[in-house]
mmCIF file of C-alpha atoms in Angstrom:
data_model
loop_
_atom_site.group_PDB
_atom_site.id
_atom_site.type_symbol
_atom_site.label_atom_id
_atom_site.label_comp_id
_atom_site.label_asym_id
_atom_site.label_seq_id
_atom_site.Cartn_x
_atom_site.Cartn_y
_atom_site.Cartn_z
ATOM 1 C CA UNK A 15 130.385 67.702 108.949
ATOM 2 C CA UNK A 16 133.492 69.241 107.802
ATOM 3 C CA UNK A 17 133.634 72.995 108.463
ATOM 4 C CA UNK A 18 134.700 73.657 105.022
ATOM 5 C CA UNK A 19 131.213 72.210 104.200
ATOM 6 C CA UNK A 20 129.232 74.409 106.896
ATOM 7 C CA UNK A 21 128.648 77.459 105.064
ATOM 8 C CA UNK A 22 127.399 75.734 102.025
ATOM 9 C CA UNK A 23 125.525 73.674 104.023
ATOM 10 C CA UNK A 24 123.738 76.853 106.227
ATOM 11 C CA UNK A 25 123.216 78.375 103.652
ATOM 12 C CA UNK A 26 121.404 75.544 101.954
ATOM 13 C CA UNK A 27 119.732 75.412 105.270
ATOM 14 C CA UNK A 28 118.181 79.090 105.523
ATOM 15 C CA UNK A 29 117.010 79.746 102.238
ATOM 16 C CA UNK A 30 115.187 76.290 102.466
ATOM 17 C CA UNK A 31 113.291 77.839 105.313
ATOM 18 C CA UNK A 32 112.899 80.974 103.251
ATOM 19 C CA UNK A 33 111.806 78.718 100.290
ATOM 20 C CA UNK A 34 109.209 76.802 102.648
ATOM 21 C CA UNK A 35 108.002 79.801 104.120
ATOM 22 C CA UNK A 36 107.426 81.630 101.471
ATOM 23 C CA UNK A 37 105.624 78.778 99.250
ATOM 24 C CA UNK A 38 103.760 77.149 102.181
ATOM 25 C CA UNK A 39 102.795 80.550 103.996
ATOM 26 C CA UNK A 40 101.343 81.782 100.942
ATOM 27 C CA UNK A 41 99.078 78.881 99.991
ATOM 28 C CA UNK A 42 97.337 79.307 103.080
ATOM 29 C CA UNK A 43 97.103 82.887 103.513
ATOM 30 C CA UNK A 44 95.375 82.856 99.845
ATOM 31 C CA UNK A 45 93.065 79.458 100.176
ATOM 32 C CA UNK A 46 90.197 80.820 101.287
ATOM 33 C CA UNK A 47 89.901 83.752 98.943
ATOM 34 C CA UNK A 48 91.300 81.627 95.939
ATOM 35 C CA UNK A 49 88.634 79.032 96.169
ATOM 36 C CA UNK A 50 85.715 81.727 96.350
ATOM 37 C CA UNK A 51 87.452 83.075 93.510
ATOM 38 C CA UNK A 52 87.879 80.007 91.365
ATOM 39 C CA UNK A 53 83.865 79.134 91.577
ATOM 40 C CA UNK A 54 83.104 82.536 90.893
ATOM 41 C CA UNK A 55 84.584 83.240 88.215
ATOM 42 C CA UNK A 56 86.567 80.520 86.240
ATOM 43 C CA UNK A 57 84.587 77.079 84.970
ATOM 44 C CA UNK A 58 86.124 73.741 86.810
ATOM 45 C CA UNK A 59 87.358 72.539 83.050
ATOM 46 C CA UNK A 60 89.510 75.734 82.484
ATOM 47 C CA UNK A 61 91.182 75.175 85.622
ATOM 48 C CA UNK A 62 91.650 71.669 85.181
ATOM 49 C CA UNK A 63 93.544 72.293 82.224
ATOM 50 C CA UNK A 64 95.851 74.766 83.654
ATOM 51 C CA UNK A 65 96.661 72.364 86.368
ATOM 52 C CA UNK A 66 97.072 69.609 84.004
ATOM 53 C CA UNK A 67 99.491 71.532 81.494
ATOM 54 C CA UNK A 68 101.160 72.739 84.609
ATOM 55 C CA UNK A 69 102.161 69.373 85.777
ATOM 56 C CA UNK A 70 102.879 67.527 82.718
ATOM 57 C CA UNK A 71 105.700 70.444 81.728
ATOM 58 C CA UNK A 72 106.685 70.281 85.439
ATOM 59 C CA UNK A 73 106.954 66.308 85.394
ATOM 60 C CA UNK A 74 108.430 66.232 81.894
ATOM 61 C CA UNK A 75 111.082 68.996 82.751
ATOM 62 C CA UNK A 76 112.329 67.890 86.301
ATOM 63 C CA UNK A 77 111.569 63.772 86.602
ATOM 64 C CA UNK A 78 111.495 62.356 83.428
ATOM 65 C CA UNK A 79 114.976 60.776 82.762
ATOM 66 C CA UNK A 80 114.507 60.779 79.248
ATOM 67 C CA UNK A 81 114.453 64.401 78.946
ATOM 68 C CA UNK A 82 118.305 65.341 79.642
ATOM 69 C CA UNK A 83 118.539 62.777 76.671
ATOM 70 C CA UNK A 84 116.248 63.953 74.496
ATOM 71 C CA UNK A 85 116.322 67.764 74.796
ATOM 72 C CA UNK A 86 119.471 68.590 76.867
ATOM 73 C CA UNK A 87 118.915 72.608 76.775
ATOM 74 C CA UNK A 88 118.204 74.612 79.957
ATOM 75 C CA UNK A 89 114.467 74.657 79.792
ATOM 76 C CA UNK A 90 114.131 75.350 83.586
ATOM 77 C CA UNK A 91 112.234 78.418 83.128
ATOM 78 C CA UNK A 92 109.542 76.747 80.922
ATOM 79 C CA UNK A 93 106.820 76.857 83.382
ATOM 80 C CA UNK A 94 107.303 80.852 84.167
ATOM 81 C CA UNK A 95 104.852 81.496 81.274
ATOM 82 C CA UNK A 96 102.005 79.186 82.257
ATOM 83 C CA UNK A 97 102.456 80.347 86.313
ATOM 84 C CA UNK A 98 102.771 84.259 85.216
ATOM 85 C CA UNK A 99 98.916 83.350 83.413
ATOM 86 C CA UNK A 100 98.020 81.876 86.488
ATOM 87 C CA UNK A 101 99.073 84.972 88.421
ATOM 88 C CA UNK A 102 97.487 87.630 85.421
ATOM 89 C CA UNK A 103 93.924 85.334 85.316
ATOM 90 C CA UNK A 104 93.831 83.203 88.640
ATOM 91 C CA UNK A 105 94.908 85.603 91.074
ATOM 92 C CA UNK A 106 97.113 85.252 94.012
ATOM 93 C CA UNK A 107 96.045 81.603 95.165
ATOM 94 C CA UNK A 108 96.529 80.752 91.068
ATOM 95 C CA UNK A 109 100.123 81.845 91.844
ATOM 96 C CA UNK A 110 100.184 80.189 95.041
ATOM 97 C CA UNK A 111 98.552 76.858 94.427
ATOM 98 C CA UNK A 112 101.267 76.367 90.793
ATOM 99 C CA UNK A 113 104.340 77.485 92.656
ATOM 100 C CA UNK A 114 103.431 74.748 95.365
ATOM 101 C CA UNK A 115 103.269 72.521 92.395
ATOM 102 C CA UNK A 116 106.712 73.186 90.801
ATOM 103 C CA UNK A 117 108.082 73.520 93.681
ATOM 104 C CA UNK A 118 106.903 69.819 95.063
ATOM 105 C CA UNK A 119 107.746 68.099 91.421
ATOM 106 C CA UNK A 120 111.270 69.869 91.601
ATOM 107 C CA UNK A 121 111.881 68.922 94.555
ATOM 108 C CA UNK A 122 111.198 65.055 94.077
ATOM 109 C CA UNK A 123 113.195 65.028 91.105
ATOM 110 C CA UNK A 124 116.165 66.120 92.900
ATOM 111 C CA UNK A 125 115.199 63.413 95.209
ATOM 112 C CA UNK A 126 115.288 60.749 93.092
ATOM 113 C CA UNK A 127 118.520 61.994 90.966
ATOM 114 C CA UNK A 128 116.493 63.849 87.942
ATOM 115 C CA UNK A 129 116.253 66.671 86.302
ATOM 116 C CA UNK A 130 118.702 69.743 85.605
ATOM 117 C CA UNK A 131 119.771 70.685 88.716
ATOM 118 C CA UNK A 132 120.364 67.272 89.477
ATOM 119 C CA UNK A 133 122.888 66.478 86.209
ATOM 120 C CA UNK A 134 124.824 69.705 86.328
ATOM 121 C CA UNK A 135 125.937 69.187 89.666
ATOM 122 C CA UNK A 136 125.687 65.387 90.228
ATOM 123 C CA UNK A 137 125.495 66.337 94.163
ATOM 124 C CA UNK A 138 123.087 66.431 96.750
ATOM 125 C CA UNK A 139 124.065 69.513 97.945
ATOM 126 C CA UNK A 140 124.998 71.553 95.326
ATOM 127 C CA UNK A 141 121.958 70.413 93.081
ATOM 128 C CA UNK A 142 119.672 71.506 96.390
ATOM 129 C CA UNK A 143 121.118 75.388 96.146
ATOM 130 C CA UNK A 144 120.390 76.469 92.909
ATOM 131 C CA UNK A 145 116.858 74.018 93.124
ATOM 132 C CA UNK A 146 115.795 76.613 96.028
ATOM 133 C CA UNK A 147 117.275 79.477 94.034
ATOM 134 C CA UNK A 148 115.313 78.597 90.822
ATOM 135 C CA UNK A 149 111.700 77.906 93.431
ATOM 136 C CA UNK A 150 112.308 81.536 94.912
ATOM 137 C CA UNK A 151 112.734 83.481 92.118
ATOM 138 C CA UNK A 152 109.834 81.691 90.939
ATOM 139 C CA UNK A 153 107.322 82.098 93.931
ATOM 140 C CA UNK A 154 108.897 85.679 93.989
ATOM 141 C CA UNK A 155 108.069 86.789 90.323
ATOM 142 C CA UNK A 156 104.524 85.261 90.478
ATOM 143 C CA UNK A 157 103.384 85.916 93.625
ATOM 144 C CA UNK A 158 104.632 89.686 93.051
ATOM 145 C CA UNK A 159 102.710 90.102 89.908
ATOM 146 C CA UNK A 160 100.039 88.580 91.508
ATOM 147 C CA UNK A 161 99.559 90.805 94.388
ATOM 148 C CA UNK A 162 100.510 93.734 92.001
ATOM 149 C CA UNK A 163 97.295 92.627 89.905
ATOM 150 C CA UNK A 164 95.300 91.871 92.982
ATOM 151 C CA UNK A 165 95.582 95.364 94.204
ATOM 152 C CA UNK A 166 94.581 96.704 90.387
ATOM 153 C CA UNK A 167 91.443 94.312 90.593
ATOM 154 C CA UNK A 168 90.811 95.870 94.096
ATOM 155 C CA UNK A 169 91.211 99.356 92.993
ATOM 156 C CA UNK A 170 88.808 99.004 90.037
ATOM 157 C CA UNK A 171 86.197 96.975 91.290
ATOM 158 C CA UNK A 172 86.495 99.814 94.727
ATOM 159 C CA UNK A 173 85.931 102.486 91.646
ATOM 160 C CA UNK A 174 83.084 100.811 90.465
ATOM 161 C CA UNK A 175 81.518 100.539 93.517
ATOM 162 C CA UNK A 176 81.805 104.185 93.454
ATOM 163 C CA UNK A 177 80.834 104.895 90.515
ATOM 164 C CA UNK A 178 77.639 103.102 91.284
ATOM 165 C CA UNK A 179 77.102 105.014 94.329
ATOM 166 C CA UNK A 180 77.233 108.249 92.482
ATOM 167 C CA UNK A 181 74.941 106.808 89.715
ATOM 168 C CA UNK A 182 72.234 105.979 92.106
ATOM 169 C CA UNK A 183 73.002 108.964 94.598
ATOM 170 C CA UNK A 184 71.771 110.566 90.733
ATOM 171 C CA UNK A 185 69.242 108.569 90.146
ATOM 172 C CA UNK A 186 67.617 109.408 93.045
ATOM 173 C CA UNK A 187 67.651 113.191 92.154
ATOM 174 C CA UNK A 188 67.140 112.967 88.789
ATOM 175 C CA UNK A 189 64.556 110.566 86.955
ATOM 176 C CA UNK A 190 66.867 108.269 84.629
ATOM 177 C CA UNK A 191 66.046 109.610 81.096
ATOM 178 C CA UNK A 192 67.500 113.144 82.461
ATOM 179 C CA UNK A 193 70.450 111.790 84.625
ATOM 180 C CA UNK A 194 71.269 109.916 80.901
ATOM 181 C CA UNK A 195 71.356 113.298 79.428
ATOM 182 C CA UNK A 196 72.997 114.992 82.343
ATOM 183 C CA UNK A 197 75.580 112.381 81.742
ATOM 184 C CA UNK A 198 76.073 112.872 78.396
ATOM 185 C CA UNK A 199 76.752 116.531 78.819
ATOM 186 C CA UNK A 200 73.395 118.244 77.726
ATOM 187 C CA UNK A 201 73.882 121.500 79.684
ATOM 188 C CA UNK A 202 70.476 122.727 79.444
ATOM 189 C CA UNK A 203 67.770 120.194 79.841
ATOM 190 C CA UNK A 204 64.024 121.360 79.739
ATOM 191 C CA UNK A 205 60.756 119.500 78.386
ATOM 192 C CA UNK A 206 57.276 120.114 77.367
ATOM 193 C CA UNK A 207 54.428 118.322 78.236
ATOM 194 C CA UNK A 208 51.005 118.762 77.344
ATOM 195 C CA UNK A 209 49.193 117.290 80.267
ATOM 196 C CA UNK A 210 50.235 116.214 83.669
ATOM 197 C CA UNK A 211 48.636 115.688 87.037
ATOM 198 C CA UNK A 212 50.383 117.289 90.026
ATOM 199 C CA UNK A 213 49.739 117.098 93.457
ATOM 200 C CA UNK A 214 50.946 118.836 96.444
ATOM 201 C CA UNK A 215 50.379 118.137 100.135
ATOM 202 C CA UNK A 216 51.197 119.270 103.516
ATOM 203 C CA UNK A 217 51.069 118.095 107.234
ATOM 204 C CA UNK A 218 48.205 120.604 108.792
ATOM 205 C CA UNK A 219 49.599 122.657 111.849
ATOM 206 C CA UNK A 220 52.964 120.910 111.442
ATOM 207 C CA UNK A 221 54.535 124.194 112.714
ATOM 208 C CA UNK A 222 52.511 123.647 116.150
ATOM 209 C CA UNK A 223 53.837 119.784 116.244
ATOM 210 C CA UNK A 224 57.421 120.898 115.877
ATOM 211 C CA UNK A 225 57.572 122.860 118.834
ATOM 212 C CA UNK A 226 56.866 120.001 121.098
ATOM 213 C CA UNK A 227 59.711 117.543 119.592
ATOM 214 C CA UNK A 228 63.461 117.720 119.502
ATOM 215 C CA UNK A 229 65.068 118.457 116.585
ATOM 216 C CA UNK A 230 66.367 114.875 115.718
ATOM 217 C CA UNK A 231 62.452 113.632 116.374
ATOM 218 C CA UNK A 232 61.416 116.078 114.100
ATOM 219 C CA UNK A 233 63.610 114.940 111.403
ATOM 220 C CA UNK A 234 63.291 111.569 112.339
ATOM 221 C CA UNK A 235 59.307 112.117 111.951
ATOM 222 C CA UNK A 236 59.676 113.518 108.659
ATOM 223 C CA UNK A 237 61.535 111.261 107.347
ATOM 224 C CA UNK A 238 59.572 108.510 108.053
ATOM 225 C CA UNK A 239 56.329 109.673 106.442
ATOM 226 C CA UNK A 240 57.544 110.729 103.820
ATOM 227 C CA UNK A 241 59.422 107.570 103.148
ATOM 228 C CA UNK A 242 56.150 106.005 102.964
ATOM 229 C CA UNK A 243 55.482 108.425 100.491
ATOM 230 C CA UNK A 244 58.028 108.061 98.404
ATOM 231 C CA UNK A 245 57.608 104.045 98.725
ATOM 232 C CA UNK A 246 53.570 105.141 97.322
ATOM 233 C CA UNK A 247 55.638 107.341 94.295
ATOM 234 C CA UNK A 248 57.325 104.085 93.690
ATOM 235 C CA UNK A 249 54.359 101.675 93.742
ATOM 236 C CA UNK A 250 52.064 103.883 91.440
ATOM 237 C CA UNK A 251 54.865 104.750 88.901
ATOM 238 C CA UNK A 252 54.933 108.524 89.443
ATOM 239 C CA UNK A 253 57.796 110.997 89.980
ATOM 240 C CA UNK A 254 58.482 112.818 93.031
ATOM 241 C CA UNK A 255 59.947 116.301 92.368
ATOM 242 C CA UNK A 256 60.949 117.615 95.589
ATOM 243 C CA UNK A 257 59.987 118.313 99.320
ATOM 244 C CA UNK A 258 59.961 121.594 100.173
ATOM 245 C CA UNK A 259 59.509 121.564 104.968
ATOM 246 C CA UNK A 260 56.698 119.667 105.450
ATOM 247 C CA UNK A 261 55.325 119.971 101.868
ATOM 248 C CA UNK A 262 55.576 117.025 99.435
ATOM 249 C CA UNK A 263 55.292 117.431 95.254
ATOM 250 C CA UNK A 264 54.604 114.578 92.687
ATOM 251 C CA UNK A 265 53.487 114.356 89.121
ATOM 252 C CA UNK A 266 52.275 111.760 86.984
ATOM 253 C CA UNK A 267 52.854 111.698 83.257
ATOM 254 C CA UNK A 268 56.461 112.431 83.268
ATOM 255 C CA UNK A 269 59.171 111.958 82.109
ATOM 256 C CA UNK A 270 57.214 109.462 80.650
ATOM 257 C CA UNK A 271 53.913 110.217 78.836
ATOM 258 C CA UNK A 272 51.269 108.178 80.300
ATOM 259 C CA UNK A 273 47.526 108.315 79.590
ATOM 260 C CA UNK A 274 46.568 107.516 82.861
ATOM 261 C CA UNK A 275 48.438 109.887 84.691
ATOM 262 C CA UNK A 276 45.297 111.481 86.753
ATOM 263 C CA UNK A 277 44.010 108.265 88.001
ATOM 264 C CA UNK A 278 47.536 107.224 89.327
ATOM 265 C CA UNK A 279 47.904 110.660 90.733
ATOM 266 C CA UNK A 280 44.608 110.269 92.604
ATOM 267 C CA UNK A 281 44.985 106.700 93.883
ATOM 268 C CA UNK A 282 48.279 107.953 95.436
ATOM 269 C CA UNK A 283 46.752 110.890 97.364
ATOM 270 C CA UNK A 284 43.950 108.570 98.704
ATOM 271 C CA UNK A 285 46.966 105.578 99.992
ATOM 272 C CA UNK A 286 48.823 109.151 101.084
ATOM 273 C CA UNK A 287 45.941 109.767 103.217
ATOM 274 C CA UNK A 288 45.416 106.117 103.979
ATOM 275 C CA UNK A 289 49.292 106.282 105.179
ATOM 276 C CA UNK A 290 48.966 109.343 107.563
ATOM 277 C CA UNK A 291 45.851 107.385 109.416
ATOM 278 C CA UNK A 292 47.694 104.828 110.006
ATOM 279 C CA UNK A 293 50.602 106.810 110.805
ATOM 280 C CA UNK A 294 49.155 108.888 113.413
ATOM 281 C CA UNK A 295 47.544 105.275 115.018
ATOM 282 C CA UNK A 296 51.043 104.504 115.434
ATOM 283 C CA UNK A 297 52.682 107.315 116.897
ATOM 284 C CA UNK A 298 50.097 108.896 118.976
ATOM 285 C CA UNK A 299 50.628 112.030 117.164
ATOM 286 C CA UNK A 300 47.771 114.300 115.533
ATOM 287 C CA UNK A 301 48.866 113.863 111.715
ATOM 288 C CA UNK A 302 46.467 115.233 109.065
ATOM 289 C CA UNK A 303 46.963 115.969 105.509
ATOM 290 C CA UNK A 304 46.106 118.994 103.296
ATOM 291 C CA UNK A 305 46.346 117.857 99.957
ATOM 292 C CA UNK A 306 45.555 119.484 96.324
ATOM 293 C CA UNK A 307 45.359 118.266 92.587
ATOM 294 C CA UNK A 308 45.940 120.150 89.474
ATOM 295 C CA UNK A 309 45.761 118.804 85.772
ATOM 296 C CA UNK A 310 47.349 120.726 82.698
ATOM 297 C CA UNK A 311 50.912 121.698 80.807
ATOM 298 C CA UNK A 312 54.424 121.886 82.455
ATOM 299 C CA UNK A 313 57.749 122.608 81.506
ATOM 300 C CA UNK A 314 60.435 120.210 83.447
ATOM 301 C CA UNK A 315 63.961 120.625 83.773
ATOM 302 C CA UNK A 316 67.439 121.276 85.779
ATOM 303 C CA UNK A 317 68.140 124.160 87.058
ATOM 304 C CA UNK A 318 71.419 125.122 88.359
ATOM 305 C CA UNK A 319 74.928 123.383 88.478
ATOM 306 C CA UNK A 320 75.159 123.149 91.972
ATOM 307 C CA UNK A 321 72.927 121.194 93.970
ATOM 308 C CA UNK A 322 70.733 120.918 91.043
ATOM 309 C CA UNK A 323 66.721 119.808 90.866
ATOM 310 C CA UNK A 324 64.735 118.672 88.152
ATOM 311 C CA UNK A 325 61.970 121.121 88.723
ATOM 312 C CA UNK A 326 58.562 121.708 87.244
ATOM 313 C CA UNK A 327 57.191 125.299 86.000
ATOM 314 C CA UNK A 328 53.966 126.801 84.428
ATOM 315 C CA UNK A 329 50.003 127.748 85.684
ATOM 316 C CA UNK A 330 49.598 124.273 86.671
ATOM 317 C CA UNK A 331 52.191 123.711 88.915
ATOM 318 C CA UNK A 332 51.199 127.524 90.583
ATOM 319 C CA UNK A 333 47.199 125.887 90.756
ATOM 320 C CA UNK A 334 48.148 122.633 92.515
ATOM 321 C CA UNK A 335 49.738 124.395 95.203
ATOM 322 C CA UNK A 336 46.673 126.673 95.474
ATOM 323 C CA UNK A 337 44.421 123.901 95.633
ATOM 324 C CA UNK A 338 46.533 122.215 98.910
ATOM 325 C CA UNK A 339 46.959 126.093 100.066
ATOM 326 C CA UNK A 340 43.385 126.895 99.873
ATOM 327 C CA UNK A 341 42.145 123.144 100.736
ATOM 328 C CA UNK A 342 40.913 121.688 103.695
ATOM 329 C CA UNK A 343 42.537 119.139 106.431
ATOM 330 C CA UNK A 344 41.921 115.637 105.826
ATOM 331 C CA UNK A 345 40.517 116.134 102.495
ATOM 332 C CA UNK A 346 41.531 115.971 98.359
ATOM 333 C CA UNK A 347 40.729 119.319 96.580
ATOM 334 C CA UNK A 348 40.960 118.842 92.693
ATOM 335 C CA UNK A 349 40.696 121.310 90.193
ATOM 336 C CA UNK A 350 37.150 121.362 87.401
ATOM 337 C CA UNK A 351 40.159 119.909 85.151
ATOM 338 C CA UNK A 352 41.249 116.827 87.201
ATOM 339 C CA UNK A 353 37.822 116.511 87.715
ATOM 340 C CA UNK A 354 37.007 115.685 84.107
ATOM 341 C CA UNK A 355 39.508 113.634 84.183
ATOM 342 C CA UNK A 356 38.714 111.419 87.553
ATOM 343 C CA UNK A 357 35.007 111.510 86.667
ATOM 344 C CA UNK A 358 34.701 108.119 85.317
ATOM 345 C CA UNK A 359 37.047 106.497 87.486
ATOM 346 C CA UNK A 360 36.690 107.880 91.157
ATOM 347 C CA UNK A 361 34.413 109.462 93.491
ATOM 348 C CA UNK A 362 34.260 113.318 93.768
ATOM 349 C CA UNK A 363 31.879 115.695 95.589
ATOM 350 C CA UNK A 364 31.808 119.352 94.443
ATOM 351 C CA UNK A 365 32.613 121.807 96.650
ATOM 352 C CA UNK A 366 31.603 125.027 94.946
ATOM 353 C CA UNK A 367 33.374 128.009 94.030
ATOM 354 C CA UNK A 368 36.580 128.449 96.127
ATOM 355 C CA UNK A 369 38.415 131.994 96.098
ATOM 356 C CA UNK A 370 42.457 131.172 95.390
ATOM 357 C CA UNK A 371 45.179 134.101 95.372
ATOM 358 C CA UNK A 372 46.183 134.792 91.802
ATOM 359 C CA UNK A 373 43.613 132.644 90.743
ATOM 360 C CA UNK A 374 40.086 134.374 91.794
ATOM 361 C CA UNK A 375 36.954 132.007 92.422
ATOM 362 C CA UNK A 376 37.486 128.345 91.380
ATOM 363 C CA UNK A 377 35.351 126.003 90.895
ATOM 364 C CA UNK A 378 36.721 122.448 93.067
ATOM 365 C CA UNK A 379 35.724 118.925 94.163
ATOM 366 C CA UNK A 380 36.914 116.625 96.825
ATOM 367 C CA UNK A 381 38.103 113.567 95.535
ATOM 368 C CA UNK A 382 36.227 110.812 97.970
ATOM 369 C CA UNK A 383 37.518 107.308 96.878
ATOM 370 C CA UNK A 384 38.278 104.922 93.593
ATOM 371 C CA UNK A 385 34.775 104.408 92.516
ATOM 372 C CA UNK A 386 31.940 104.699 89.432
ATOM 373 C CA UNK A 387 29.752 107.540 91.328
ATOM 374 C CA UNK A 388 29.892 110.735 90.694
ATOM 375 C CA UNK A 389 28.156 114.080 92.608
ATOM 376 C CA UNK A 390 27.696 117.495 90.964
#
């Protein structure tokens, strides 16, 4: 080699590596990904298209010998517009994969004396320089904008994710028809409803337990009943409002109006208690429920604007609690109202009159079991 042709000639030698490196290094960091991506999203004719449109402009541009004829203009730059789709739709590997492309027809037009690097220079070595010129501005610009949309599909889908997060961290606050209307900035939110079923219960001598069991036991204890209980909430389509120590609350007939909201109500106390039996089998630990049943009007809605609740208020609320307050371990008290409305459906035994603060003497049942027989 002459040295007046050794610069030229390193030069054509380095940014061929660069060219190499940067078209061959990104196919392969991108393959995996790309493929996932392409059978996720995109249908196998779509992207058979692209490729096809890709290479016939490619071939027509770069080998055909009839194009310097027929179209002598410097059309180079043709493909830029389907690759820069490729990088806005297909992602990095759609970048990737179509530079390797042009870049492999290019480069075998050179090689066999076509195309328009070959006929402005009519040299080896001087068509080669501007070929790897033209194939790194061209991996460059796509694979930039690809990357650049890459991270924007990262960031938005990451946002989502979030945004779903906060929408169920809501939804399991707030029942969905109020986090809807939380959403949609309704301030104050409060309902009526004629007739619900609530029913409050509590772990008997809980306070005792806790003494004998670390703190993380203890939470870890709580947490696992009342799991179960919330799984029960779940199964029989009712609403739990809040837990309040060792207390659990849960109505039926909100925020959706059911008929049945009693019976539901009462089949979940009776798979509550069911729950604690089997509980207390488990663990070895003396677990017994208190729990009490009241029937009549609430109001429901959010109070406060931090660390919010959707809350119930009214007589019946204040009742339930006296019925688990004024109840008895192990068993269901239910007010003369739930009564009436159990007494076709389940089995109750009355208890007699039962003296509740703020309330006086009450007349109460225990609820027994799902059944047709009925004791008065």
């Amino acid at each position: 080699m002459r040295w007046t042709d050794y610069v030229p000639s390193w030069f054509s030698w380095w940014i061929g590596n660069v060219t190499g490196v940067v078209v061959i290094t990104a196919l392969m960091i991108t393959w995996r990904q790309g493929v996932k991506r392409f059978r996720s999203f995109y249908s196998p004719p779509l992207i058979v298209l692209w490729l096809l449109i890709l290479v016939a402009v490619s071939w027509y541009l770069f080998c055909d010998p009839r194009r310097m004829a027929q179209a002598p203009y410097p059309l180079e730059y043709l493909p830029f517009p389907i690759l820069l789709w490729a990088a806005l739709r297909l992602g990095p590997f759609g970048a990737a994969l179509g530079t390797a492309l042009v870049t492999v027809i290019t480069t075998w037009g050179v090689s066999q004396g076509q195309g328009p690097f070959w006929t402005s220079f009519d040299d080896p070595l001087k068509a080669v320089q501007p070929l790897q010129a033209f194939i790194c501005v061209l991996a460059f610009t796509t694979l930039i904008l690809a990357s650049v949309v890459a991270e924007r599909e990262q960031a938005r889908q990451a946002l989502q994710e979030e945004k779903e997060k906060s929408e169920q961290l809501l939804l399991n606050i707030l029942p969905l028809p109020i986090a809807t209307r939380l959403k949609q900035g309704r301030n104050t939110i409060a309902d009526h409803f004629a007739e619900v079923t609530v029913l409050f219960a509590d772990i008997v001598e809980f306070t005792q337990l806790s003494e004998h069991l670390s703190p993380q036991d203890l939470v870890a204890l709580l947490n696992d009943i009342f799991s179960q209980f919330d799984h029960l909430a779940e199964q029989h389509q009712l609403e739990k409002i809040k837990t309040i120590g060792d207390a659990y609350m849960v109505v039926g007939g909100i925020p959706y109006e059911r008929d049945d909201h009693a019976q539901a109500v009462a089949d979940m106390a009776l798979d509550m208690q069911a729950a604690a039996q089997a509980f207390s089998d488990r663990t070895g630990q003396s677990f017994r429920l208190r729990i009490g049943i009241n029937t009549g009007p609430v109001v429901a809605g959010v109070i406060g604007t931090k660390k919010f609740i959707y809350d119930l208020w009214g007589d019946t609320v204040n009742t339930a609690s006296r019925m688990e307050a004024f109840g008895v371990a192990e068993h269901i008290q239910v007010t003369e109202t739930t009564y009436h409305c159990l007494k076709d459906t389940h089995d109750l035994d009355l208890r007699g009159e039962v003296w509740a603060k703020g309330k006086g003497h009450m007349r109460t049942y225990f609820l027994r079991q799902k059944g047709l027989v009925t004791t008065a």
